[in-house]
Short mmCIF file of C-alpha atoms in Angstrom, two decimals:
data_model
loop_
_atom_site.label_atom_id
_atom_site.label_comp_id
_atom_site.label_asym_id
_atom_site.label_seq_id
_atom_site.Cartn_x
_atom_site.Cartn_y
_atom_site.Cartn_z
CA UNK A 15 0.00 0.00 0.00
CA UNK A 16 1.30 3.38 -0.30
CA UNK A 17 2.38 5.93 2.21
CA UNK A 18 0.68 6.02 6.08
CA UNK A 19 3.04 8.67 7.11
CA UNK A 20 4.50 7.94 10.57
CA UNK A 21 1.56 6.99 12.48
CA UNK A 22 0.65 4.00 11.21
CA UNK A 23 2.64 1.59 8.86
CA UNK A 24 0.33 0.06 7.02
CA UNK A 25 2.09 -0.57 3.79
CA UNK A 26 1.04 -3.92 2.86
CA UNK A 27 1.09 -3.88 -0.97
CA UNK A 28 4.98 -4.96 -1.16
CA UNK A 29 4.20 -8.13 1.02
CA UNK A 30 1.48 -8.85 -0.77
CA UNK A 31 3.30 -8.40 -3.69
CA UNK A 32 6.45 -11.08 -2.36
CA UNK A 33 3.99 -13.44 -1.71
CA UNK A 34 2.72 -13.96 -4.93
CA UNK A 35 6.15 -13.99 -6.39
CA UNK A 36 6.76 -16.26 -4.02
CA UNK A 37 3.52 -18.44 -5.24
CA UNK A 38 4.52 -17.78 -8.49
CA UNK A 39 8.49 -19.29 -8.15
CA UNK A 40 6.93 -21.69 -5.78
CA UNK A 41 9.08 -20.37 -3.23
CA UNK A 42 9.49 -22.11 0.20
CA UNK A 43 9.66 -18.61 1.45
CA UNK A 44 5.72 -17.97 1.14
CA UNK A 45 5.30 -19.10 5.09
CA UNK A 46 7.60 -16.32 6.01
CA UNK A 47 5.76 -13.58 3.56
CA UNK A 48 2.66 -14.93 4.85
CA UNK A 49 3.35 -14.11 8.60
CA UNK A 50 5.28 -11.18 8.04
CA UNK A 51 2.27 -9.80 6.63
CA UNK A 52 0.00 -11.16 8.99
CA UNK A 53 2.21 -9.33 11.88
CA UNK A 54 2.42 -6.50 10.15
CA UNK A 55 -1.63 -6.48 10.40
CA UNK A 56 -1.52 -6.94 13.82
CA UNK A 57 0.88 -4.13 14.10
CA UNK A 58 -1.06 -1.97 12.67
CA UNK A 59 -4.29 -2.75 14.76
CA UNK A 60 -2.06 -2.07 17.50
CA UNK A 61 -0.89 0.99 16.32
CA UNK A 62 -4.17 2.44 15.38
CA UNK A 63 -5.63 1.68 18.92
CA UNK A 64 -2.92 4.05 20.26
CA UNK A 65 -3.77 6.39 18.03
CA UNK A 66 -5.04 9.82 20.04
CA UNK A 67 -8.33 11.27 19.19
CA UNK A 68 -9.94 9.00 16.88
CA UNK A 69 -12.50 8.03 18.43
CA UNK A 70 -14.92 9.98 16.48
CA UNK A 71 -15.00 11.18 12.84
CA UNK A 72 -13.92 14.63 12.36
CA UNK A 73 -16.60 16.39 12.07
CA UNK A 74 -17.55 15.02 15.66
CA UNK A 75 -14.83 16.41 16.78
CA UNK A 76 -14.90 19.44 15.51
CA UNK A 77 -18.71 20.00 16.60
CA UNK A 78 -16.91 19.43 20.27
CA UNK A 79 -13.86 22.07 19.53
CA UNK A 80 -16.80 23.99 18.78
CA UNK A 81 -18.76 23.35 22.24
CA UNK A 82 -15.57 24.04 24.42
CA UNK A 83 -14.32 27.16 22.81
CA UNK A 84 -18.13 28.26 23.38
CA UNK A 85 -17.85 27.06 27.48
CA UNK A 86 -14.24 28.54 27.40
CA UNK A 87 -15.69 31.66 26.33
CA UNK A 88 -19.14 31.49 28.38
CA UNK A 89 -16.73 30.64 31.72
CA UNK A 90 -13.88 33.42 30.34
CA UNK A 91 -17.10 36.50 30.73
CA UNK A 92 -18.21 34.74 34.04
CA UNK A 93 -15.22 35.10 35.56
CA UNK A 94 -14.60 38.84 34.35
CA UNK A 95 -18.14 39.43 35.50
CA UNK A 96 -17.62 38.54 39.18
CA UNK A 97 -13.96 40.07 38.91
CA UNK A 98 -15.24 43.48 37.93
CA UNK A 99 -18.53 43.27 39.41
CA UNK A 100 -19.83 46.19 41.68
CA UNK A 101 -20.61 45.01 45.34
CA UNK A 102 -21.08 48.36 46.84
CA UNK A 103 -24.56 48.56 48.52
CA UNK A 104 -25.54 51.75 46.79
CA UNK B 6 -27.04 8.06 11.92
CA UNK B 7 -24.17 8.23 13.67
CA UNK B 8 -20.58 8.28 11.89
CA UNK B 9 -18.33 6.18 12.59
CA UNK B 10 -15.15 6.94 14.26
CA UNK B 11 -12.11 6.92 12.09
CA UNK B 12 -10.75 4.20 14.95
CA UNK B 13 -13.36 1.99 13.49
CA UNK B 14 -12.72 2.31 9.73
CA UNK B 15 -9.14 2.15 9.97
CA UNK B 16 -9.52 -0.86 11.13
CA UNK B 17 -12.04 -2.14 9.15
CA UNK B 18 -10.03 -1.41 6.44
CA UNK B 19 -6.99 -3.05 7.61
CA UNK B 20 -9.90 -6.17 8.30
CA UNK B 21 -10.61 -5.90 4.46
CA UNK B 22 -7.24 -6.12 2.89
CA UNK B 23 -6.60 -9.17 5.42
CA UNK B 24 -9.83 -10.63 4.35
CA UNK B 25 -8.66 -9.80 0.17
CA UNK B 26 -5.38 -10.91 0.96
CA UNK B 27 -6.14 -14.17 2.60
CA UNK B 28 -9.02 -14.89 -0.17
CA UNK B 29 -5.92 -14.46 -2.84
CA UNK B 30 -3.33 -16.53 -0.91
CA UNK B 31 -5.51 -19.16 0.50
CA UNK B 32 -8.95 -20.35 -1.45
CA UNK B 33 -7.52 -19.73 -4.72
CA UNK B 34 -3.74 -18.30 -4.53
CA UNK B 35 -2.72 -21.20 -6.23
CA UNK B 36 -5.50 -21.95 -9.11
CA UNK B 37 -4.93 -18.17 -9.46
CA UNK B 38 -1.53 -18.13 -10.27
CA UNK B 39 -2.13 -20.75 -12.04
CA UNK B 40 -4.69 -19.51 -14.20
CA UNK B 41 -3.01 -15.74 -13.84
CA UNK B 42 -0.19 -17.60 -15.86
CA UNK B 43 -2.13 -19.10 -18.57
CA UNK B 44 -4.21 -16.00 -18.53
CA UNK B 45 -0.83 -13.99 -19.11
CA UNK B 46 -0.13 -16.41 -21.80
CA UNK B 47 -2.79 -16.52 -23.23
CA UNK B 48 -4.54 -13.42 -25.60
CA UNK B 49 -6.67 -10.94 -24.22
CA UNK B 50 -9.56 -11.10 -25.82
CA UNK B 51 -9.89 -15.15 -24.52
CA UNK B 52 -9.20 -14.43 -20.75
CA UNK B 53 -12.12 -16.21 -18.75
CA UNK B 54 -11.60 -14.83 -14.72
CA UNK B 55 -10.54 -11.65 -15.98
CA UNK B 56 -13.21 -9.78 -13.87
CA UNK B 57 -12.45 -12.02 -10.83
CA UNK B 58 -9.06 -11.03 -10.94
CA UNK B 59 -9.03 -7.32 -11.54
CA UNK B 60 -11.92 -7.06 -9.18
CA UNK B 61 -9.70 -7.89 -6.16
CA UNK B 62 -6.70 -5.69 -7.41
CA UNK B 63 -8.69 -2.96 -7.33
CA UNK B 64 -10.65 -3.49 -4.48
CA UNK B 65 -6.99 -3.97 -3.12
CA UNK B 66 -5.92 -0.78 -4.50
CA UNK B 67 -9.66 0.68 -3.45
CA UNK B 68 -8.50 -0.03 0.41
CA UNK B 69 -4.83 1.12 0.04
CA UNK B 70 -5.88 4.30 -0.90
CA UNK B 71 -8.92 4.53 1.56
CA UNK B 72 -6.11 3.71 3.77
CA UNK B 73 -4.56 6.40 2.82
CA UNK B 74 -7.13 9.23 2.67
CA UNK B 75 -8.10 7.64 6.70
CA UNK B 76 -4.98 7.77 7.98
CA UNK B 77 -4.34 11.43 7.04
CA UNK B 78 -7.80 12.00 8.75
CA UNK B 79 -6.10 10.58 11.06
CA UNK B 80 -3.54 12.49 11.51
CA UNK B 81 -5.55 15.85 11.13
CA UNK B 82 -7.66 14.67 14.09
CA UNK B 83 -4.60 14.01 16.19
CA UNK B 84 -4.05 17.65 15.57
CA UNK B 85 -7.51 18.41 16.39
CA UNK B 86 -7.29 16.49 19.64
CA UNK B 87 -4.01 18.27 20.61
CA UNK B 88 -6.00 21.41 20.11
CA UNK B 89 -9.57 20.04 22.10
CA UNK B 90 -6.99 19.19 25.26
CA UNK B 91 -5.18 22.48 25.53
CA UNK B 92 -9.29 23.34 25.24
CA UNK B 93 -10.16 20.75 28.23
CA UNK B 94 -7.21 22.29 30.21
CA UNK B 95 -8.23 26.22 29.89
CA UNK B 96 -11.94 25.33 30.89
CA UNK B 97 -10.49 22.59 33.83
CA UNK B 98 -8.54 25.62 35.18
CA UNK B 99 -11.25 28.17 34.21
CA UNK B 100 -13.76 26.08 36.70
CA UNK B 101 -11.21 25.81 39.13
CA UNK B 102 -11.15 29.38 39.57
CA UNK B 103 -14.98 29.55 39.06
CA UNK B 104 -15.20 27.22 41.91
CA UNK B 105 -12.69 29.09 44.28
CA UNK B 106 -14.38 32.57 43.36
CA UNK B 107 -17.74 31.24 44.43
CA UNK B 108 -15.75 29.84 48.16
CA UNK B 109 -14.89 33.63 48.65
CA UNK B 110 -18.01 34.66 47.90
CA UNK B 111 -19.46 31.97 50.14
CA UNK B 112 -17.26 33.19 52.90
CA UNK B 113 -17.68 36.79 52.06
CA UNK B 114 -21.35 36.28 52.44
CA UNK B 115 -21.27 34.55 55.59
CA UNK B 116 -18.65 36.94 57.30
CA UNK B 117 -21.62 39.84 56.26
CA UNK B 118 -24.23 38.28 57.26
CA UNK B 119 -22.67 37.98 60.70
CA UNK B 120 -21.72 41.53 60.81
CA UNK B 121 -25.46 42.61 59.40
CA UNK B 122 -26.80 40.35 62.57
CA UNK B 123 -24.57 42.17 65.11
CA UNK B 124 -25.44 45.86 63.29
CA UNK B 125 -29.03 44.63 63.70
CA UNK B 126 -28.85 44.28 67.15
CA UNK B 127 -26.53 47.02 68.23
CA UNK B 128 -28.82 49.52 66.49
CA UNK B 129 -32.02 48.05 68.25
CA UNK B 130 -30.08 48.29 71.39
CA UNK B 131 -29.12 52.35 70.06
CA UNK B 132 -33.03 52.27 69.67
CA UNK B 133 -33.88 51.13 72.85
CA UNK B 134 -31.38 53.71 74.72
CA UNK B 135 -33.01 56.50 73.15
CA UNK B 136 -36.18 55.66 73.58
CA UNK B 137 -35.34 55.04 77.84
CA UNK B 138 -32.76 58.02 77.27
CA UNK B 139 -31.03 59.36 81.05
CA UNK B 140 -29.00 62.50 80.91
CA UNK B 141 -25.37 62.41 81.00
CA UNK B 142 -25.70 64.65 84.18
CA UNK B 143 -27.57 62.15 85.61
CA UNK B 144 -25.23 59.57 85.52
CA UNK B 145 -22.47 61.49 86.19
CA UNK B 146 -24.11 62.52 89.37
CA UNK B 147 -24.55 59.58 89.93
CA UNK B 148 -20.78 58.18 89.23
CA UNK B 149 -20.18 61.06 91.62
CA UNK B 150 -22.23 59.56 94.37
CA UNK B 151 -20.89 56.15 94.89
CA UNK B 152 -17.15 56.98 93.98
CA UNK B 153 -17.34 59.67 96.91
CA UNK B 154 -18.58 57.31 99.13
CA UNK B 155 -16.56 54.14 97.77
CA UNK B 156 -19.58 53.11 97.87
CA UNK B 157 -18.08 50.36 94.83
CA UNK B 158 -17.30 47.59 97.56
CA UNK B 159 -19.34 49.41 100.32
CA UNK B 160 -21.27 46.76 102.56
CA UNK B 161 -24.58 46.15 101.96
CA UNK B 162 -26.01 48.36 104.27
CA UNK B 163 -23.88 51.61 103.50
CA UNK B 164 -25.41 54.76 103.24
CA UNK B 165 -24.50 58.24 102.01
CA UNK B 166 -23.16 59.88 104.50
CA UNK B 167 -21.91 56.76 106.44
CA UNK B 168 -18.00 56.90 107.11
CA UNK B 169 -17.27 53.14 106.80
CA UNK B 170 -15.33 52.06 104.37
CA UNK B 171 -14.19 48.98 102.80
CA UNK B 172 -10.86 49.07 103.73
CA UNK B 173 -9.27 50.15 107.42
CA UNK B 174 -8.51 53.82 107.03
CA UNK B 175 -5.74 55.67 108.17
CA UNK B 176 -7.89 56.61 110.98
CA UNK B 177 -8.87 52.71 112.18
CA UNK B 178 -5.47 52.02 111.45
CA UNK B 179 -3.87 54.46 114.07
CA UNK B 180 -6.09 53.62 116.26
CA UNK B 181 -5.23 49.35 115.81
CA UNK B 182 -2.50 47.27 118.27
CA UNK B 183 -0.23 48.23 115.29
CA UNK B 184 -0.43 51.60 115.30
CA UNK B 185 -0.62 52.51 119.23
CA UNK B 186 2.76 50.12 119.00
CA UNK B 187 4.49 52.48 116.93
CA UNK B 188 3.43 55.37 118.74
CA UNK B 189 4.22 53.80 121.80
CA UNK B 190 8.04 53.62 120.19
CA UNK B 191 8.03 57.02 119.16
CA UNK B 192 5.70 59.05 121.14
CA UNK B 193 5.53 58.55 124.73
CA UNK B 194 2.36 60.59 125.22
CA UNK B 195 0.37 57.41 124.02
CA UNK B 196 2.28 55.05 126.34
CA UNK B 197 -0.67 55.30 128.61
CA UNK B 198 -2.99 53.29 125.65
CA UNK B 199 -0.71 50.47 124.98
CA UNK B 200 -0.64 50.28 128.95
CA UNK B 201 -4.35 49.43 128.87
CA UNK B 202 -5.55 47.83 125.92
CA UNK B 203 -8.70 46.62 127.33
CA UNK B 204 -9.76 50.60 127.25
CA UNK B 205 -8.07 50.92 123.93
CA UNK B 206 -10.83 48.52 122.60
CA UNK B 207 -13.42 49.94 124.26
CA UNK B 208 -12.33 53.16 123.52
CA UNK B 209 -12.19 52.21 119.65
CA UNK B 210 -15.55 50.31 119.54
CA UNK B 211 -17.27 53.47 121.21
CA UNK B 212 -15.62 55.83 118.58
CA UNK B 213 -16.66 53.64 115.61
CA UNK B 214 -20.15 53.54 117.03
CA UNK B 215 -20.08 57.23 117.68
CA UNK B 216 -18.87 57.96 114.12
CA UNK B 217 -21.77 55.14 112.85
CA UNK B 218 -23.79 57.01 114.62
CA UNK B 219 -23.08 61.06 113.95
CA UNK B 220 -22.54 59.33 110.32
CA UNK B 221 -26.39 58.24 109.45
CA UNK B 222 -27.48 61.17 111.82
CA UNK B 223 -26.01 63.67 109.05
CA UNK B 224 -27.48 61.21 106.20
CA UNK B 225 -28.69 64.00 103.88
CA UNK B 226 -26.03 66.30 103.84
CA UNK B 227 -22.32 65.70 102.30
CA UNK B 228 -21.33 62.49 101.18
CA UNK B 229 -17.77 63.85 101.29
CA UNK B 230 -15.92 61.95 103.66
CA UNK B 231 -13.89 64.25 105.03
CA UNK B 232 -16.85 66.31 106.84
CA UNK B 233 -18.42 63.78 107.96
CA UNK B 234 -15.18 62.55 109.88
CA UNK B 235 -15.12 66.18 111.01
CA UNK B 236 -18.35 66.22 112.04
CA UNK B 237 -18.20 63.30 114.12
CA UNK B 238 -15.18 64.72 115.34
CA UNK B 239 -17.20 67.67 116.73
CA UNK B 240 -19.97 65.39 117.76
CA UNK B 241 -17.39 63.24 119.55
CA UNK B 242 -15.88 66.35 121.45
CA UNK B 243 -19.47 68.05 121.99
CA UNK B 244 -21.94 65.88 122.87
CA UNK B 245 -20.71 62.64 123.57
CA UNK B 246 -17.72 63.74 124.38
CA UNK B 247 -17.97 64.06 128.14
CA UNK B 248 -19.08 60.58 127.77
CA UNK B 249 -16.10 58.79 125.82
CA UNK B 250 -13.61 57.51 127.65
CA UNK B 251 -10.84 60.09 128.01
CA UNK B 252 -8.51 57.83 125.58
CA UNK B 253 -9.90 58.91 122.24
CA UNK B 254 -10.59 61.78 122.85
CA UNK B 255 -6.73 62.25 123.56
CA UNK B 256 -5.64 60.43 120.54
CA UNK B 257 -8.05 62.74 118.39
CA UNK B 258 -6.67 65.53 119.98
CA UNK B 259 -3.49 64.59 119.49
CA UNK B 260 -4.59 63.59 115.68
CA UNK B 261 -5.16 67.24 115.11
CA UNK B 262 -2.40 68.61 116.94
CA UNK B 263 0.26 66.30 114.44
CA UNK B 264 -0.04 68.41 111.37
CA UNK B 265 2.08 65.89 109.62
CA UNK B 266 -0.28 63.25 109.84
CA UNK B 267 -3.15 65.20 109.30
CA UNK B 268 -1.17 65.82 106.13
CA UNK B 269 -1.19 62.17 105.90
CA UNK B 270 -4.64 61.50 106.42
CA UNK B 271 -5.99 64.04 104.15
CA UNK B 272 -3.78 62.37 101.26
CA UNK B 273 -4.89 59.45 102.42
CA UNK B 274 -8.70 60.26 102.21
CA UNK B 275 -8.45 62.57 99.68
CA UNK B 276 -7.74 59.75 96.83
CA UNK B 277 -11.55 58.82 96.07
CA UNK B 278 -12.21 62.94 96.70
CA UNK B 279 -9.88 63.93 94.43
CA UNK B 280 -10.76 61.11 91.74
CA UNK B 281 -14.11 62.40 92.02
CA UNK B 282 -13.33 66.16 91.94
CA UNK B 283 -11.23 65.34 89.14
CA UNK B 284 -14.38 63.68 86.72
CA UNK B 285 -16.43 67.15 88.25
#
């Protein structure tokens, strides 16, 4: 497969691509190619549960950016409300 | 419905090239090659599985570059979620000094409302002295009157006017055992007193009574002590005294004669006067 950038290496087109050579030349070495790629699977599952924030799709997670800028804001004018608020009894 | 997250179709992806790659290398990997090899050979106008064939290459290439486009999702959300947690943070702290803004405000309110109570009842007490109000004169009159008199630890039954006091004054104290023994050292005039101190006791309880006495008789007039004294000084030397034994009236006499300790006396029983002269 082509490039997963640094996160994830899920580039399993070459293996895939040894093994049937391998098939093809009747290779002895099609066991190997066959569980390299089948750790390299696992590898990846492992790497993707690791992976932060992906949970959701993005536009999920922007609708929640969305909601805590709002709250930072909302709590941001509280506070300079009660700082600057008036308390004298006039 | 919902969207999935891109945690799920990742993986689902990386499911569905295992799933393509095991159907090629394990049902049919080898009738495949096989056949991919006579279906190389052979022209392309007479290849049979040629749709089986390029249907799982591309659905291979399909995933690889679903892959792709997911994992740079991906990677734009990890952005995202480096971006929501500095977010979390400056709300977290935000509420934390919410939260300790509302405590002083909690404590603020109860230290006031403690200090409203207390002005609450010290201006109904305010309203209460005026409306029972007594004129400074009054009480300073007043203050006047049992100062004069030390009238502050005076015994229950004390009077104005009556000379007792709650402490021995220089007076009762001359006229102790202690006193007629010093002026037995230094005077020999009262030699004759500590001679008989039967008469000394009798003398003193007859003066206190006469004092008692001349005290409550002048009642209404000055509460200062000092006239009162005098007074029953005349009263003792008037009246009564042709009937007091001739030892009192000889230390009396000789009180007044000593100007020194009459000096004494006066500074003695002047300390309430002059306290009280003082506030006048």
């Amino acid at each position: 497969m082509g490039d997963t950038g640094e996160l994830v290496d899920a580039n399993f087109l070459p293996l895939i691509y040894d093994i049937l050579k391998c098939v093809e030349r009747d290779s002895y070495d099609i066991n190997t190619k066959i569980t390299d790629l089948r750790t390299k699977l696992q590898n990846a599952r492992e790497q993707v549960e690791k992976l932060p924030g992906i949970d959701f799709s993005k536009e999920e997670q922007e609708r929640q950016i969305d909601i805590l800028r709002k709250q930072l804001a909302t709590k941001v004018e509280l506070l300079r409300k009660y700082k600057n608020f008036d308390f004298s009894l006039d | 419905m919902a969207v999935p997250g891109t945690r799920k179709k990742i993986l689902s992806i990386i499911e569905d090239v295992e799933i393509v790659s095991n159907h090629i290398y394990y049902k049919h990997i080898v009738v495949l090659i096989r056949e991919l090899l006579d279906y190389l050979s052979t022209p392309k106008s007479q290849r049979p599985d040629d749709i089986d064939i390029s249907q799982l290459v591309a659905l291979l290439k399909q995933k690889d570059t679903e892959m792709q486009d997911t994992l740079k999702i991906a990677r734009e959300q990890g952005e995202l979620q480096k971006k929501m947690d500095i977010l979390k943070g400056e709300v977290h702290k935000h509420d934390q000094e919410i939260k300790q803004l509302q405590k002083n405000l909690k404590e603020a309110e109860s230290v006031l409302s403690t200090a409203i109570y207390q002005a609450k009842q010290k201006l109904s007490s305010i309203n209460q002295a005026s409306s029972k109000r007594i004129s400074s004169e009054e009480l300073i009159k007043y203050a006047h009157k049992i100062s004069a008199g030390y009238a502050v630890a005076a015994p229950p039954t004390w009077q104005p006017g009556d000379p007792r006091r709650p402490y021995p004054t220089d007076m009762d104290m001359r006229m102790g055992w202690l006193g007629r023994r010093g002026d037995h050292i230094t005077s020999p005039a009262l030699q004759s007193h500590v001679s008989f101190p039967e008469g000394l006791r009798q003398d003193h309880t007859l003066g206190e009574h006469t004092i008692q006495q001349m005290g409550t008789s002048a009642g209404g007039g000055s509460l200062s002590w000092q006239h009162s004294f005098e007074s029953s000084l005349q009263a003792t030397s008037g009246s009564v005294g042709s009937a007091f034994p001739h030892t009192l009236t000889q230390s009396l006499s000789m009180e007044n004669k000593s100007s020194r300790d009459a000096e004494d006396v006066e500074l003695m029983t002047s300390d309430s006067s002059s306290s009280s002269s003082s506030d006048e």
